[in-house]
PDB file of C-alpha atoms (C1' of nucleotides) in Angstrom:
ATOM      1  CA  UNK F  11     116.866  78.898  29.366  1.00 27.00           C
ATOM      2  CA  UNK F  12     115.424  75.634  30.489  1.00 32.00           C
ATOM      3  CA  UNK F  13     112.464  76.116  32.754  1.00 41.00           C
ATOM      4  CA  UNK F  14     111.210  72.597  32.697  1.00 57.00           C
ATOM      5  CA  UNK F  15     111.445  70.201  35.563  1.00 55.00           C
ATOM      6  CA  UNK F  16     113.043  66.902  34.822  1.00 56.00           C
ATOM      7  CA  UNK F  17     110.800  65.125  37.294  1.00 59.00           C
ATOM      8  CA  UNK F  18     113.292  63.029  39.074  1.00 56.00           C
ATOM      9  CA  UNK F  19     112.318  63.047  42.723  1.00 69.00           C
ATOM     10  CA  UNK F  20     110.754  59.622  42.537  1.00 85.00           C
ATOM     11  CA  UNK F  21     107.475  60.873  41.130  1.00 95.00           C
ATOM     12  CA  UNK F  22     107.807  59.149  37.775  1.00 96.00           C
ATOM     13  CA  UNK F  23     105.830  56.048  38.749  1.00 97.00           C
ATOM     14  CA  UNK F  24     103.089  58.039  40.423  1.00 97.00           C
ATOM     15  CA  UNK F  25     102.573  60.173  37.339  1.00 97.00           C
ATOM     16  CA  UNK F  26     102.431  57.181  35.014  1.00 98.00           C
ATOM     17  CA  UNK F  27      99.978  55.339  37.238  1.00 98.00           C
ATOM     18  CA  UNK F  28      97.821  58.450  37.473  1.00 98.00           C
ATOM     19  CA  UNK F  29      97.573  58.767  33.697  1.00 98.00           C
ATOM     20  CA  UNK F  30      96.769  55.066  33.331  1.00 98.00           C
ATOM     21  CA  UNK F  31      94.213  55.467  36.101  1.00 97.00           C
ATOM     22  CA  UNK F  32      92.047  57.398  33.665  1.00 97.00           C
ATOM     23  CA  UNK F  33      92.516  55.216  30.586  1.00 97.00           C
ATOM     24  CA  UNK F  34      94.881  52.647  29.073  1.00 98.00           C
ATOM     25  CA  UNK F  35      97.633  54.219  27.012  1.00 98.00           C
ATOM     26  CA  UNK F  36     101.052  53.588  25.480  1.00 97.00           C
ATOM     27  CA  UNK F  37     104.431  54.947  26.512  1.00 96.00           C
ATOM     28  CA  UNK F  38     104.759  57.763  24.081  1.00 97.00           C
ATOM     29  CA  UNK F  39     101.222  58.994  24.711  1.00 97.00           C
ATOM     30  CA  UNK F  40     101.680  58.782  28.471  1.00 97.00           C
ATOM     31  CA  UNK F  41     104.684  61.078  28.264  1.00 97.00           C
ATOM     32  CA  UNK F  42     102.791  63.524  26.054  1.00 96.00           C
ATOM     33  CA  UNK F  43      99.797  63.466  28.398  1.00 97.00           C
ATOM     34  CA  UNK F  44     101.977  64.282  31.413  1.00 96.00           C
ATOM     35  CA  UNK F  45     103.396  67.210  29.478  1.00 95.00           C
ATOM     36  CA  UNK F  46      99.930  68.371  28.503  1.00 95.00           C
ATOM     37  CA  UNK F  47      98.393  68.135  31.960  1.00 95.00           C
ATOM     38  CA  UNK F  48     101.318  69.957  33.520  1.00 95.00           C
ATOM     39  CA  UNK F  49     101.273  72.656  30.843  1.00 94.00           C
ATOM     40  CA  UNK F  50     104.757  71.523  29.769  1.00 93.00           C
ATOM     41  CA  UNK F  51     106.176  72.006  33.252  1.00 94.00           C
ATOM     42  CA  UNK F  52     107.039  68.303  33.416  1.00 94.00           C
ATOM     43  CA  UNK F  53     108.930  66.503  30.692  1.00 93.00           C
ATOM     44  CA  UNK F  54     109.592  62.789  30.986  1.00 94.00           C
ATOM     45  CA  UNK F  55     112.520  61.477  28.966  1.00 93.00           C
ATOM     46  CA  UNK F  56     112.546  58.010  27.419  1.00 95.00           C
ATOM     47  CA  UNK F  57     115.348  57.008  29.758  1.00 95.00           C
ATOM     48  CA  UNK F  58     113.004  57.525  32.681  1.00 96.00           C
ATOM     49  CA  UNK F  59     109.777  56.468  31.001  1.00 97.00           C
ATOM     50  CA  UNK F  60     110.554  53.016  29.613  1.00 97.00           C
ATOM     51  CA  UNK F  61     112.456  51.644  32.615  1.00 96.00           C
ATOM     52  CA  UNK F  62     109.621  52.862  34.853  1.00 97.00           C
ATOM     53  CA  UNK F  63     107.009  51.109  32.706  1.00 97.00           C
ATOM     54  CA  UNK F  64     109.076  47.945  32.886  1.00 96.00           C
ATOM     55  CA  UNK F  65     109.335  48.171  36.661  1.00 96.00           C
ATOM     56  CA  UNK F  66     105.617  48.803  37.068  1.00 97.00           C
ATOM     57  CA  UNK F  67     104.817  45.807  34.886  1.00 97.00           C
ATOM     58  CA  UNK F  68     107.277  43.587  36.749  1.00 95.00           C
ATOM     59  CA  UNK F  69     105.520  44.470  39.982  1.00 95.00           C
ATOM     60  CA  UNK F  70     102.143  43.688  38.469  1.00 96.00           C
ATOM     61  CA  UNK F  71     100.760  47.212  38.674  1.00 98.00           C
ATOM     62  CA  UNK F  72     100.214  47.460  34.933  1.00 98.00           C
ATOM     63  CA  UNK F  73      99.861  44.978  32.071  1.00 97.00           C
ATOM     64  CA  UNK F  74     100.757  45.433  28.424  1.00 97.00           C
ATOM     65  CA  UNK F  75      99.604  44.383  24.968  1.00 96.00           C
ATOM     66  CA  UNK F  76     101.014  45.240  21.534  1.00 96.00           C
ATOM     67  CA  UNK F  77      98.701  47.063  19.202  1.00 95.00           C
ATOM     68  CA  UNK F  78      99.499  47.187  15.526  1.00 92.00           C
ATOM     69  CA  UNK F  79      98.673  50.427  13.754  1.00 91.00           C
ATOM     70  CA  UNK F  80      97.409  50.831  10.207  1.00 89.00           C
ATOM     71  CA  UNK F  81     100.033  53.482   9.857  1.00 87.00           C
ATOM     72  CA  UNK F  82     103.185  54.027  11.870  1.00 86.00           C
ATOM     73  CA  UNK F  83     105.024  51.951  14.447  1.00 89.00           C
ATOM     74  CA  UNK F  84     103.266  49.494  16.745  1.00 92.00           C
ATOM     75  CA  UNK F  85     102.308  50.582  20.234  1.00 95.00           C
ATOM     76  CA  UNK F  86     102.612  48.807  23.548  1.00 97.00           C
ATOM     77  CA  UNK F  87      99.418  49.681  25.362  1.00 98.00           C
ATOM     78  CA  UNK F  88      99.475  49.556  29.150  1.00 98.00           C
ATOM     79  CA  UNK F  89      96.486  49.023  31.404  1.00 98.00           C
ATOM     80  CA  UNK F  90      96.294  49.585  35.140  1.00 98.00           C
ATOM     81  CA  UNK F  91      95.688  46.294  36.970  1.00 98.00           C
ATOM     82  CA  UNK F  92      93.595  45.910  40.089  1.00 97.00           C
ATOM     83  CA  UNK F  93      96.783  45.736  42.098  1.00 97.00           C
ATOM     84  CA  UNK F  94      97.895  48.864  40.315  1.00 97.00           C
ATOM     85  CA  UNK F  95      94.782  50.712  41.385  1.00 97.00           C
ATOM     86  CA  UNK F  96      95.662  50.122  45.004  1.00 97.00           C
ATOM     87  CA  UNK F  97      99.217  51.211  44.353  1.00 97.00           C
ATOM     88  CA  UNK F  98      98.035  54.370  42.637  1.00 97.00           C
ATOM     89  CA  UNK F  99      95.935  55.274  45.673  1.00 96.00           C
ATOM     90  CA  UNK F 100      98.880  54.575  47.961  1.00 95.00           C
ATOM     91  CA  UNK F 101     101.295  56.653  45.910  1.00 95.00           C
ATOM     92  CA  UNK F 102      98.870  59.540  45.593  1.00 96.00           C
ATOM     93  CA  UNK F 103      98.413  59.601  49.344  1.00 94.00           C
ATOM     94  CA  UNK F 104     102.174  59.352  49.906  1.00 94.00           C
ATOM     95  CA  UNK F 105     102.780  62.238  47.538  1.00 95.00           C
ATOM     96  CA  UNK F 106     100.207  64.408  49.285  1.00 94.00           C
ATOM     97  CA  UNK F 107     101.699  63.725  52.699  1.00 94.00           C
ATOM     98  CA  UNK F 108     105.179  64.321  51.410  1.00 95.00           C
ATOM     99  CA  UNK F 109     104.376  67.598  49.681  1.00 95.00           C
ATOM    100  CA  UNK F 110     102.461  68.876  52.703  1.00 95.00           C
ATOM    101  CA  UNK F 111     105.419  68.000  54.910  1.00 95.00           C
ATOM    102  CA  UNK F 112     107.826  69.855  52.640  1.00 96.00           C
ATOM    103  CA  UNK F 113     105.513  72.849  52.552  1.00 96.00           C
ATOM    104  CA  UNK F 114     105.288  72.921  56.313  1.00 96.00           C
ATOM    105  CA  UNK F 115     109.079  73.067  56.515  1.00 96.00           C
ATOM    106  CA  UNK F 116     109.770  75.635  53.822  1.00 95.00           C
ATOM    107  CA  UNK F 117     106.756  77.797  54.429  1.00 90.00           C
ATOM    108  CA  UNK F 118     107.082  77.044  58.108  1.00 58.00           C
ATOM    109  CA  UNK F 119     106.809  79.347  61.072  1.00 52.00           C
ATOM    110  CA  UNK F 120     110.223  80.150  62.620  1.00 51.00           C
ATOM    111  CA  UNK F 121     109.311  79.683  66.311  1.00 42.00           C
ATOM    112  CA  UNK F 122     110.057  76.820  68.726  1.00 42.00           C
ATOM    113  CA  UNK F 123     113.810  76.562  69.092  1.00 40.00           C
ATOM    114  CA  UNK F 124     115.404  73.148  68.752  1.00 40.00           C
ATOM    115  CA  UNK F 125     118.701  74.378  70.183  1.00 42.00           C
TER     116      UNK F 125
ATOM    117  CA  UNK Q  29     105.652  49.979  60.285  1.00 26.00           C
ATOM    118  CA  UNK Q  30     107.636  52.873  58.950  1.00 31.00           C
ATOM    119  CA  UNK Q  31     105.419  55.712  57.863  1.00 41.00           C
ATOM    120  CA  UNK Q  32     108.164  58.283  57.496  1.00 56.00           C
ATOM    121  CA  UNK Q  33     109.366  59.668  54.219  1.00 56.00           C
ATOM    122  CA  UNK Q  34     113.077  59.461  53.627  1.00 56.00           C
ATOM    123  CA  UNK Q  35     113.052  62.725  51.731  1.00 59.00           C
ATOM    124  CA  UNK Q  36     115.072  61.752  48.791  1.00 56.00           C
ATOM    125  CA  UNK Q  37     113.502  63.420  45.782  1.00 68.00           C
ATOM    126  CA  UNK Q  38     116.065  66.210  45.659  1.00 84.00           C
ATOM    127  CA  UNK Q  39     114.388  68.273  48.331  1.00 95.00           C
ATOM    128  CA  UNK Q  40     117.178  67.939  50.865  1.00 96.00           C
ATOM    129  CA  UNK Q  41     118.938  71.171  49.924  1.00 97.00           C
ATOM    130  CA  UNK Q  42     115.731  73.167  49.814  1.00 97.00           C
ATOM    131  CA  UNK Q  43     114.762  72.044  53.290  1.00 97.00           C
ATOM    132  CA  UNK Q  44     118.160  72.869  54.758  1.00 98.00           C
ATOM    133  CA  UNK Q  45     118.219  76.301  53.140  1.00 98.00           C
ATOM    134  CA  UNK Q  46     114.700  76.990  54.398  1.00 98.00           C
ATOM    135  CA  UNK Q  47     115.665  76.214  57.984  1.00 98.00           C
ATOM    136  CA  UNK Q  48     118.792  78.362  57.713  1.00 98.00           C
ATOM    137  CA  UNK Q  49     116.660  81.096  56.178  1.00 97.00           C
ATOM    138  CA  UNK Q  50     115.104  81.652  59.579  1.00 97.00           C
ATOM    139  CA  UNK Q  51     118.247  81.450  61.716  1.00 97.00           C
ATOM    140  CA  UNK Q  52     121.805  80.069  61.675  1.00 97.00           C
ATOM    141  CA  UNK Q  53     122.003  76.514  62.972  1.00 97.00           C
ATOM    142  CA  UNK Q  54     124.178  73.428  63.055  1.00 97.00           C
ATOM    143  CA  UNK Q  55     123.721  70.116  61.283  1.00 96.00           C
ATOM    144  CA  UNK Q  56     122.195  68.094  64.042  1.00 97.00           C
ATOM    145  CA  UNK Q  57     119.762  70.875  64.963  1.00 97.00           C
ATOM    146  CA  UNK Q  58     118.789  71.401  61.329  1.00 97.00           C
ATOM    147  CA  UNK Q  59     117.801  67.753  61.037  1.00 97.00           C
ATOM    148  CA  UNK Q  60     115.806  67.942  64.269  1.00 96.00           C
ATOM    149  CA  UNK Q  61     114.074  71.128  63.133  1.00 97.00           C
ATOM    150  CA  UNK Q  62     113.003  69.546  59.850  1.00 96.00           C
ATOM    151  CA  UNK Q  63     111.572  66.663  61.826  1.00 95.00           C
ATOM    152  CA  UNK Q  64     109.773  69.032  64.170  1.00 95.00           C
ATOM    153  CA  UNK Q  65     108.278  71.252  61.490  1.00 95.00           C
ATOM    154  CA  UNK Q  66     107.069  68.262  59.503  1.00 95.00           C
ATOM    155  CA  UNK Q  67     105.603  66.582  62.581  1.00 94.00           C
ATOM    156  CA  UNK Q  68     108.093  63.736  62.080  1.00 93.00           C
ATOM    157  CA  UNK Q  69     106.915  63.065  58.552  1.00 94.00           C
ATOM    158  CA  UNK Q  70     110.387  63.854  57.236  1.00 94.00           C
ATOM    159  CA  UNK Q  71     113.528  62.337  58.648  1.00 93.00           C
ATOM    160  CA  UNK Q  72     116.918  63.349  57.283  1.00 94.00           C
ATOM    161  CA  UNK Q  73     119.722  60.817  57.817  1.00 93.00           C
ATOM    162  CA  UNK Q  74     123.318  61.859  58.390  1.00 95.00           C
ATOM    163  CA  UNK Q  75     124.297  60.351  55.059  1.00 95.00           C
ATOM    164  CA  UNK Q  76     122.067  62.862  53.312  1.00 95.00           C
ATOM    165  CA  UNK Q  77     122.550  65.754  55.713  1.00 97.00           C
ATOM    166  CA  UNK Q  78     126.312  66.183  55.877  1.00 97.00           C
ATOM    167  CA  UNK Q  79     127.077  65.744  52.167  1.00 96.00           C
ATOM    168  CA  UNK Q  80     124.318  68.253  51.388  1.00 97.00           C
ATOM    169  CA  UNK Q  81     125.772  70.789  53.834  1.00 97.00           C
ATOM    170  CA  UNK Q  82     129.170  70.325  52.229  1.00 96.00           C
ATOM    171  CA  UNK Q  83     127.747  70.851  48.752  1.00 96.00           C
ATOM    172  CA  UNK Q  84     125.852  73.959  49.806  1.00 97.00           C
ATOM    173  CA  UNK Q  85     128.979  75.410  51.365  1.00 96.00           C
ATOM    174  CA  UNK Q  86     131.083  74.572  48.300  1.00 95.00           C
ATOM    175  CA  UNK Q  87     128.629  76.488  46.178  1.00 95.00           C
ATOM    176  CA  UNK Q  88     128.750  79.457  48.521  1.00 96.00           C
ATOM    177  CA  UNK Q  89     125.135  79.276  49.640  1.00 97.00           C
ATOM    178  CA  UNK Q  90     126.037  78.791  53.298  1.00 97.00           C
ATOM    179  CA  UNK Q  91     129.111  79.486  55.441  1.00 97.00           C
ATOM    180  CA  UNK Q  92     130.267  77.683  58.558  1.00 97.00           C
ATOM    181  CA  UNK Q  93     132.012  78.354  61.854  1.00 96.00           C
ATOM    182  CA  UNK Q  94     132.884  76.005  64.669  1.00 96.00           C
ATOM    183  CA  UNK Q  95     131.360  76.767  68.032  1.00 94.00           C
ATOM    184  CA  UNK Q  96     132.794  75.168  71.149  1.00 91.00           C
ATOM    185  CA  UNK Q  97     130.297  74.193  73.789  1.00 90.00           C
ATOM    186  CA  UNK Q  98     130.729  74.336  77.566  1.00 88.00           C
ATOM    187  CA  UNK Q  99     129.323  70.864  77.589  1.00 86.00           C
ATOM    188  CA  UNK Q 100     129.170  68.321  74.816  1.00 84.00           C
ATOM    189  CA  UNK Q 101     130.734  68.107  71.349  1.00 88.00           C
ATOM    190  CA  UNK Q 102     131.549  71.192  69.302  1.00 91.00           C
ATOM    191  CA  UNK Q 103     129.080  72.359  66.684  1.00 95.00           C
ATOM    192  CA  UNK Q 104     129.605  73.591  63.157  1.00 97.00           C
ATOM    193  CA  UNK Q 105     127.158  76.437  62.803  1.00 98.00           C
ATOM    194  CA  UNK Q 106     125.974  77.291  59.307  1.00 98.00           C
ATOM    195  CA  UNK Q 107     124.702  80.669  58.143  1.00 98.00           C
ATOM    196  CA  UNK Q 108     122.849  81.447  54.928  1.00 98.00           C
ATOM    197  CA  UNK Q 109     124.922  83.741  52.714  1.00 97.00           C
ATOM    198  CA  UNK Q 110     123.498  86.462  50.501  1.00 97.00           C
ATOM    199  CA  UNK Q 111     123.969  84.169  47.536  1.00 97.00           C
ATOM    200  CA  UNK Q 112     122.187  81.497  49.537  1.00 97.00           C
ATOM    201  CA  UNK Q 113     119.187  83.745  50.065  1.00 97.00           C
ATOM    202  CA  UNK Q 114     118.734  84.025  46.335  1.00 97.00           C
ATOM    203  CA  UNK Q 115     119.137  80.306  45.965  1.00 97.00           C
ATOM    204  CA  UNK Q 116     116.560  79.655  48.669  1.00 97.00           C
ATOM    205  CA  UNK Q 117     114.045  81.844  46.850  1.00 96.00           C
ATOM    206  CA  UNK Q 118     114.797  80.048  43.585  1.00 95.00           C
ATOM    207  CA  UNK Q 119     114.453  76.582  45.118  1.00 95.00           C
ATOM    208  CA  UNK Q 120     111.247  77.488  46.926  1.00 96.00           C
ATOM    209  CA  UNK Q 121     109.748  78.724  43.692  1.00 94.00           C
ATOM    210  CA  UNK Q 122     110.960  75.636  41.825  1.00 94.00           C
ATOM    211  CA  UNK Q 123     109.408  73.383  44.444  1.00 94.00           C
ATOM    212  CA  UNK Q 124     106.084  75.172  44.266  1.00 94.00           C
ATOM    213  CA  UNK Q 125     105.955  74.939  40.494  1.00 94.00           C
ATOM    214  CA  UNK Q 126     106.976  71.308  40.599  1.00 95.00           C
ATOM    215  CA  UNK Q 127     104.427  70.287  43.216  1.00 95.00           C
ATOM    216  CA  UNK Q 128     101.661  72.147  41.433  1.00 95.00           C
ATOM    217  CA  UNK Q 129     102.592  70.433  38.188  1.00 95.00           C
ATOM    218  CA  UNK Q 130     102.508  67.009  39.843  1.00 96.00           C
ATOM    219  CA  UNK Q 131      99.159  67.809  41.416  1.00 96.00           C
ATOM    220  CA  UNK Q 132      97.737  68.844  38.087  1.00 96.00           C
ATOM    221  CA  UNK Q 133      98.753  65.486  36.631  1.00 96.00           C
ATOM    222  CA  UNK Q 134      97.638  63.207  39.432  1.00 96.00           C
ATOM    223  CA  UNK Q 135      94.554  65.121  40.439  1.00 90.00           C
ATOM    224  CA  UNK Q 136      94.065  65.974  36.802  1.00 58.00           C
ATOM    225  CA  UNK Q 137      90.914  65.983  34.760  1.00 51.00           C
ATOM    226  CA  UNK Q 138      90.665  63.002  32.386  1.00 51.00           C
ATOM    227  CA  UNK Q 139      89.571  64.850  29.215  1.00 42.00           C
ATOM    228  CA  UNK Q 140      91.522  65.907  26.134  1.00 42.00           C
ATOM    229  CA  UNK Q 141      92.815  62.802  24.437  1.00 40.00           C
ATOM    230  CA  UNK Q 142      96.467  62.747  23.401  1.00 40.00           C
ATOM    231  CA  UNK Q 143      95.983  59.697  21.227  1.00 42.00           C
TER     232      UNK Q 143
ATOM    233  C1'  DT M  16     115.527  65.552   0.344  1.00 80.93           C
ATOM    234  C1'  DG M  17     115.800  66.763   4.854  1.00 80.93           C
ATOM    235  C1'  DA M  18     113.454  67.618   9.014  1.00 80.93           C
ATOM    236  C1'  DT M  19     110.043  66.448  12.265  1.00 80.93           C
ATOM    237  C1'  DA M  20     106.814  63.309  14.554  1.00 80.93           C
ATOM    238  C1'  DT M  21     105.680  58.821  16.101  1.00 80.93           C
ATOM    239  C1'  DA M  22     107.174  54.743  18.851  1.00 80.93           C
ATOM    240  C1'  DC M  23     109.964  51.580  20.743  1.00 80.93           C
ATOM    241  C1'  DA M  24     114.483  50.680  23.529  1.00 80.93           C
ATOM    242  C1'  DT M  25     119.233  50.691  25.786  1.00 80.93           C
ATOM    243  C1'  DC M  26     123.159  52.499  28.249  1.00 80.93           C
ATOM    244  C1'  DA M  27     127.148  55.198  30.234  1.00 80.93           C
ATOM    245  C1'  DG M  28     127.606  58.432  33.496  1.00 80.93           C
ATOM    246  C1'  DT M  29     125.950  61.081  37.308  1.00 80.93           C
ATOM    247  C1'  DA M  30     123.463  62.338  41.377  1.00 80.93           C
ATOM    248  C1'  DT M  31     121.335  61.244  45.489  1.00 80.93           C
ATOM    249  C1'  DC M  32     119.739  58.602  49.018  1.00 80.93           C
ATOM    250  C1'  DT M  33     119.802  54.563  52.682  1.00 80.93           C
ATOM    251  C1'  DA M  34     121.833  52.062  56.120  1.00 80.93           C
ATOM    252  C1'  DA M  35     125.788  50.999  58.408  1.00 80.93           C
ATOM    253  C1'  DT M  36     129.861  52.228  60.700  1.00 80.93           C
ATOM    254  C1'  DG M  37     132.975  55.132  63.345  1.00 80.93           C
ATOM    255  C1'  DT M  38     134.670  58.674  67.001  1.00 80.93           C
ATOM    256  C1'  DA M  39     133.718  61.222  71.155  1.00 80.93           C
ATOM    257  C1'  DT M  40     131.345  63.559  75.046  1.00 80.93           C
ATOM    258  C1'  DA M  41     127.353  64.104  78.235  1.00 80.93           C
ATOM    259  C1'  DA M  42     123.225  62.885  80.465  1.00 80.93           C
ATOM    260  C1'  DT M  43     119.963  59.685  81.985  1.00 80.93           C
ATOM    261  C1'  DT M  44     118.262  55.491  83.711  1.00 80.93           C
ATOM    262  C1'  DA M  45     118.329  50.900  85.536  1.00 80.93           C
TER     263       DA M  45
ATOM    264  C1'  DT U  20     128.044  52.059  88.377  1.00 80.93           C
ATOM    265  C1'  DA U  21     127.010  50.105  84.072  1.00 80.93           C
ATOM    266  C1'  DA U  22     124.291  50.536  80.130  1.00 80.93           C
ATOM    267  C1'  DT U  23     121.665  53.241  77.274  1.00 80.93           C
ATOM    268  C1'  DT U  24     120.361  57.298  75.036  1.00 80.93           C
ATOM    269  C1'  DA U  25     121.271  61.902  73.255  1.00 80.93           C
ATOM    270  C1'  DT U  26     124.316  65.108  71.232  1.00 80.93           C
ATOM    271  C1'  DA U  27     127.462  66.056  67.239  1.00 80.93           C
ATOM    272  C1'  DC U  28     130.499  65.347  63.850  1.00 80.93           C
ATOM    273  C1'  DA U  29     131.779  62.344  59.547  1.00 80.93           C
ATOM    274  C1'  DT U  30     132.491  58.580  55.884  1.00 80.93           C
ATOM    275  C1'  DT U  31     131.307  54.876  52.803  1.00 80.93           C
ATOM    276  C1'  DA U  32     129.384  50.766  50.202  1.00 80.93           C
ATOM    277  C1'  DG U  33     125.548  49.756  47.766  1.00 80.93           C
ATOM    278  C1'  DA U  34     121.187  50.833  45.625  1.00 80.93           C
ATOM    279  C1'  DT U  35     118.130  53.583  42.995  1.00 80.93           C
ATOM    280  C1'  DA U  36     116.738  56.871  39.692  1.00 80.93           C
ATOM    281  C1'  DC U  37     117.481  60.215  36.423  1.00 80.93           C
ATOM    282  C1'  DT U  38     119.875  62.720  32.238  1.00 80.93           C
ATOM    283  C1'  DG U  39     121.454  62.776  27.785  1.00 80.93           C
ATOM    284  C1'  DA U  40     122.987  60.283  24.058  1.00 80.93           C
ATOM    285  C1'  DT U  41     122.388  56.832  20.859  1.00 80.93           C
ATOM    286  C1'  DG U  42     119.956  53.447  18.037  1.00 80.93           C
ATOM    287  C1'  DT U  43     116.103  51.326  14.979  1.00 80.93           C
ATOM    288  C1'  DA U  44     112.154  52.065  12.089  1.00 80.93           C
ATOM    289  C1'  DT U  45     108.029  54.143   9.858  1.00 80.93           C
ATOM    290  C1'  DA U  46     105.338  58.182   8.299  1.00 80.93           C
ATOM    291  C1'  DT U  47     104.525  62.849   7.278  1.00 80.93           C
ATOM    292  C1'  DC U  48     105.511  67.494   5.938  1.00 80.93           C
ATOM    293  C1'  DA U  49     107.994  71.285   3.855  1.00 80.93           C
TER     294       DA U  49
END
DNA sequence: TGATATACATCAGTATCTAATGTATAATTA
DNA sequence: TAATTATACATTAGATACTGATGTATATCA
């Protein structure tokens, strides 16, 4: 039984930016960190992760640099840019407004007929 | 300046079921009710609304009946089925878990390195 | 030796949404 | 009275975003 969200819903970018908002990191570690912080409730697949990183870099919200490892494959480390910091704030705020709006509909009082 | 969410993110079905969980209603009124309850933060377009209603009916979560009006166009009134009530509960719970998980990532404590 | 973990990446197929378009009636406003 | 807005249904082209599979390569662990 799969009880893990696949985090579509357009939140992929927000989550990545949030992780990079605390410290630079590379793709694989970002995905693991999202899993950790959400207690494994959120799992980001590579097919969502890497295209999202590409898009964020294309828009100038993050920048990247290869880092060779003494052992194991090289890592592409991403850093939040100044522009990205503004975007992170914007997306956080948008998420909060969105989730509050959804809650007010699904938790919502019956009342007030639209009919 | 558009400061309205377009409510993609897979929440369309949940919102419709939630509205129908309080009382039977028709498409147009459902969309208006979602707008009302969210203080216009959420706006559901017809291109999202009608296909979603169709899908929900195909899955047996809602049932429909035409209602002729004394004045104005006829309405297709949808009612939540018993199966739909279970689905509503499931989707509400899934939404709550999802939104909490997102919050724990974006509000999240830095700490605990994954590196 | 085979499985698992790390670390990147692409891609076919699917799902879902936006914005536009269309039909039709009724009410309001200029 | 003509034009606009509201009600009420519906479809569709195009865009976006995600899933699941596949692929390459190194390192570790059993």
